[in-house]
Coordinates of N, CA and C in Angstrom, one line a residue:
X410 N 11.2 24.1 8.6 CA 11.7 23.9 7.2 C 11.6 22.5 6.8
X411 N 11.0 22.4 5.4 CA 11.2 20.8 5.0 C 12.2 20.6 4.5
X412 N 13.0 19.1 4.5 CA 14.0 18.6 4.2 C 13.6 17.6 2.9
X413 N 13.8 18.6 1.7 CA 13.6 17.3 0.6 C 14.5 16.9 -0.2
X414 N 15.4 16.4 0.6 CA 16.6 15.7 0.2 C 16.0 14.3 -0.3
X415 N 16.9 14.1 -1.2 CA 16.3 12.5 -1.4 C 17.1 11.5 -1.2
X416 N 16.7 10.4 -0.6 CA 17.6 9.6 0.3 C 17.2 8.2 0.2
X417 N 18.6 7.4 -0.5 CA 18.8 6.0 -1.0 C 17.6 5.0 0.3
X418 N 17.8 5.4 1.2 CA 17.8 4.4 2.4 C 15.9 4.8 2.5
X419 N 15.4 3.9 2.0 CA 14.1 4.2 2.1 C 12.9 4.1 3.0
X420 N 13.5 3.3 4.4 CA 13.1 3.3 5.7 C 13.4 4.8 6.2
X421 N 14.5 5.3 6.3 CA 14.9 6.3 6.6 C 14.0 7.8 5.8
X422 N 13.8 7.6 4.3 CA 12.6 8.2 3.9 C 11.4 8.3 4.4
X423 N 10.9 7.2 4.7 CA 9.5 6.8 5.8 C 9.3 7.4 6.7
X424 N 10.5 7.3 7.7 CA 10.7 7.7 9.2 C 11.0 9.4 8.7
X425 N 11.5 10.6 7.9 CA 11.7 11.8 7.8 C 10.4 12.5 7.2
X426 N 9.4 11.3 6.3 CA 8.4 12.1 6.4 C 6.8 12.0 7.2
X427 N 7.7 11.2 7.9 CA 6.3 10.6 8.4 C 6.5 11.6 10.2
X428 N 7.9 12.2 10.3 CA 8.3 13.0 11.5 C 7.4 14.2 10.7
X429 N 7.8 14.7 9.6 CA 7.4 15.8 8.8 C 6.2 16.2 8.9
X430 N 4.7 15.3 9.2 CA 3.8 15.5 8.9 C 2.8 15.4 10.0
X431 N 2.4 16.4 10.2 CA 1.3 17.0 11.1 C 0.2 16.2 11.9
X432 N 0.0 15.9 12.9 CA -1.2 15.1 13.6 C -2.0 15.9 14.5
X433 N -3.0 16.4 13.9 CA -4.2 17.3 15.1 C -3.5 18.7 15.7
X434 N -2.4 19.0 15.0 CA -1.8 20.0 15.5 C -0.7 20.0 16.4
X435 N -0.7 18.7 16.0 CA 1.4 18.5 16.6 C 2.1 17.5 16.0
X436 N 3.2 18.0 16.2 CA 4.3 17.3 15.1 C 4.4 16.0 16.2
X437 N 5.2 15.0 14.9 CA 5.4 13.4 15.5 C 6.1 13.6 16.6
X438 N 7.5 14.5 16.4 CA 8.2 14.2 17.9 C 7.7 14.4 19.2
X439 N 6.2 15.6 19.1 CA 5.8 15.5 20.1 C 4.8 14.5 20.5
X440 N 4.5 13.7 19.7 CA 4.1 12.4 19.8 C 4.9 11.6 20.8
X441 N 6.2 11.7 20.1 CA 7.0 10.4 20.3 C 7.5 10.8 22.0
X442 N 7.7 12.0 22.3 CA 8.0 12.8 23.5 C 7.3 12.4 24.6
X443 N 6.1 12.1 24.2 CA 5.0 11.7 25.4 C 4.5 10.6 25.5
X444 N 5.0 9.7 24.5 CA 5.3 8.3 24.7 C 3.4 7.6 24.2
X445 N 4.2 5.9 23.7 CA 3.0 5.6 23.1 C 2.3 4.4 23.8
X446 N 2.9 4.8 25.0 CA 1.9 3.3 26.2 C 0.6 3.4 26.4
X447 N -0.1 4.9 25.7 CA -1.8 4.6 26.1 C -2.5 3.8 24.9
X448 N -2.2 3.6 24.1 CA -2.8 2.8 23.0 C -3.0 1.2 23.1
X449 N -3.9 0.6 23.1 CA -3.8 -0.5 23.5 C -3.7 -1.5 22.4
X450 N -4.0 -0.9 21.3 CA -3.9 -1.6 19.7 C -5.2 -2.9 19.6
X451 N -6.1 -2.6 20.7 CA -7.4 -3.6 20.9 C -8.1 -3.0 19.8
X452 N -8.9 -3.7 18.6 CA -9.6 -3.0 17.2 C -11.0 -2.5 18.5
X453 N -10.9 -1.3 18.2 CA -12.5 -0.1 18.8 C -11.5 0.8 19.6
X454 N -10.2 0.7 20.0 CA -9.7 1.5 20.6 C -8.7 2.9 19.9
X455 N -9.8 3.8 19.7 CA -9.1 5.0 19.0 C -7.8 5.7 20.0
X456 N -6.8 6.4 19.2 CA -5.8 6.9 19.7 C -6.6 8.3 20.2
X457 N -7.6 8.7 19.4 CA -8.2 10.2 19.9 C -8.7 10.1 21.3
X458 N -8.4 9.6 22.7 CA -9.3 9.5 23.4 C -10.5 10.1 23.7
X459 N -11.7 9.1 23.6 CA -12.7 8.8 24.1 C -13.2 8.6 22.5
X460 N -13.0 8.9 21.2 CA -13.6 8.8 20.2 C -14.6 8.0 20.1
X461 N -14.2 6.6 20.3 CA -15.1 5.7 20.5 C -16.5 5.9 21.3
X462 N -16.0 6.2 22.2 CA -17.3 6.6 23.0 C -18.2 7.8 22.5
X463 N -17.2 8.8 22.2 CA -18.6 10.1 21.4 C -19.1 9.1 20.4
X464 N -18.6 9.1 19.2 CA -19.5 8.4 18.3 C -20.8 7.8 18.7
X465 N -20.1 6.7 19.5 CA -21.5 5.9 20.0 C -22.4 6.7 20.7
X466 N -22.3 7.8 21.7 CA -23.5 8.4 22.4 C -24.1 9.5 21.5
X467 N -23.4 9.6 20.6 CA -23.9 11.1 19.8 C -24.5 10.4 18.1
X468 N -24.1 9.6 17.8 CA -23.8 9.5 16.4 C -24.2 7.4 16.1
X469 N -24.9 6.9 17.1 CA -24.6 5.5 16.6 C -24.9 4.4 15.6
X470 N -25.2 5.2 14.8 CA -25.1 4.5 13.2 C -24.0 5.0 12.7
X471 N -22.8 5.5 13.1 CA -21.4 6.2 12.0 C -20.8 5.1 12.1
X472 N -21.1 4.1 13.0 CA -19.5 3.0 12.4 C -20.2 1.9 13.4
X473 N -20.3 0.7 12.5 CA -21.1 -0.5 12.8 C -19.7 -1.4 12.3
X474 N -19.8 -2.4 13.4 CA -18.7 -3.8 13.0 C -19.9 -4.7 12.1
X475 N -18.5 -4.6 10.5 CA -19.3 -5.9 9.6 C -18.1 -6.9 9.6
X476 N -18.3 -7.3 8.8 CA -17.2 -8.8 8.0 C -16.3 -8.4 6.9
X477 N -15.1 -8.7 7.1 CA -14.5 -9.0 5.8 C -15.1 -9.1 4.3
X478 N -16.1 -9.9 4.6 CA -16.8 -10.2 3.0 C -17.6 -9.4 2.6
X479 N -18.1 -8.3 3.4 CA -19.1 -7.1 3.3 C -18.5 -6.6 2.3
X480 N -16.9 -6.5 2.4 CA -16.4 -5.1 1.6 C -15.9 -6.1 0.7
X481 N -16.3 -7.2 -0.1 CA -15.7 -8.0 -1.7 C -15.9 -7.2 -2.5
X482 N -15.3 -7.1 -3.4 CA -15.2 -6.2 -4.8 C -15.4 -5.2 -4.6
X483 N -15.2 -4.5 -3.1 CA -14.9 -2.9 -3.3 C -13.5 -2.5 -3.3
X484 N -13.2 -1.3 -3.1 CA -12.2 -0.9 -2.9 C -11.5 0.1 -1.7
X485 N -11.1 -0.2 -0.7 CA -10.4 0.1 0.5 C -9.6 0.7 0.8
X486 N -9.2 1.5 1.4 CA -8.0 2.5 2.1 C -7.8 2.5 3.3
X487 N -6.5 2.0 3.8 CA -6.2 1.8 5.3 C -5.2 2.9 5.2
X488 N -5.4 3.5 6.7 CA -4.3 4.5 6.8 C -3.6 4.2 7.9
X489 N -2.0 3.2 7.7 CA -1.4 3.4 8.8 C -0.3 3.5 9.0
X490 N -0.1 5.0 8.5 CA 1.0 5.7 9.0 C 1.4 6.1 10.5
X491 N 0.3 6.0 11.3 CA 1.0 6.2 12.4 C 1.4 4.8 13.4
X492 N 0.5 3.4 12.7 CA 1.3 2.1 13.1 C 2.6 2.2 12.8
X493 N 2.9 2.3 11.4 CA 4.0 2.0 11.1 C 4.9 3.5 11.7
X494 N 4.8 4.3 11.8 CA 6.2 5.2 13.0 C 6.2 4.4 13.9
X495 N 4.8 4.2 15.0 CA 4.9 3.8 15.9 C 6.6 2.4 15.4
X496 N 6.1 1.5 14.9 CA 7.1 0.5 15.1 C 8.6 1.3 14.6
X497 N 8.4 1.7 13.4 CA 10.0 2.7 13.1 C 10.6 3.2 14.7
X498 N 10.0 3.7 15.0 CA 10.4 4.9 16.3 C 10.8 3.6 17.8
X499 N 9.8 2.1 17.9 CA 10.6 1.3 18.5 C 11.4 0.3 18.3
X500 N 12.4 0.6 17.2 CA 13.1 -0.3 17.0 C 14.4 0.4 17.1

């Protein structure tokens, strides 16, 4: 059941929907359950293990390291909602 209560404390907002929402077919707690020490937070290291590595043996033109200035005057979307639980959930 979702809880859409609405709630002054807007960290606490963050942290109830960010529990609420689905990853690969399991919920955050069971994220949080099994704990977040395999991530190394090194940039090329996906949370999906081995991702990194399929791509490159199957696919290696899908994702090339450019520069910062590659992407001037475009427009970008970072997604990271599961950085930020991560830090919510250790503090």
């Amino acid at each position: 059941m979702v809880d859409n209560r609405v709630d002054a404390n807007p960290r606490r907002m963050l942290a109830r929907s960010l529990l609420l929402s689905p990853i690969g077919g399991r919920t955050k707690p069971d994220l949080a359950a099994r704990g977040s020490g395999t991530h190394s937070g090194a940039p090329g290291h996906a949370h999906c293990g081995g991702l990194t590595k399929l791509l490159a043996e199957h696919a290696p033109r899908a994702a090339a390291q450019r520069r910062v200035e590659d992407y001037r005057g475009r427009v970008i979307a970072v997604d990271a909602s599961l950085s930020i639980y991560q830090f919510l959930v250790q503090r």
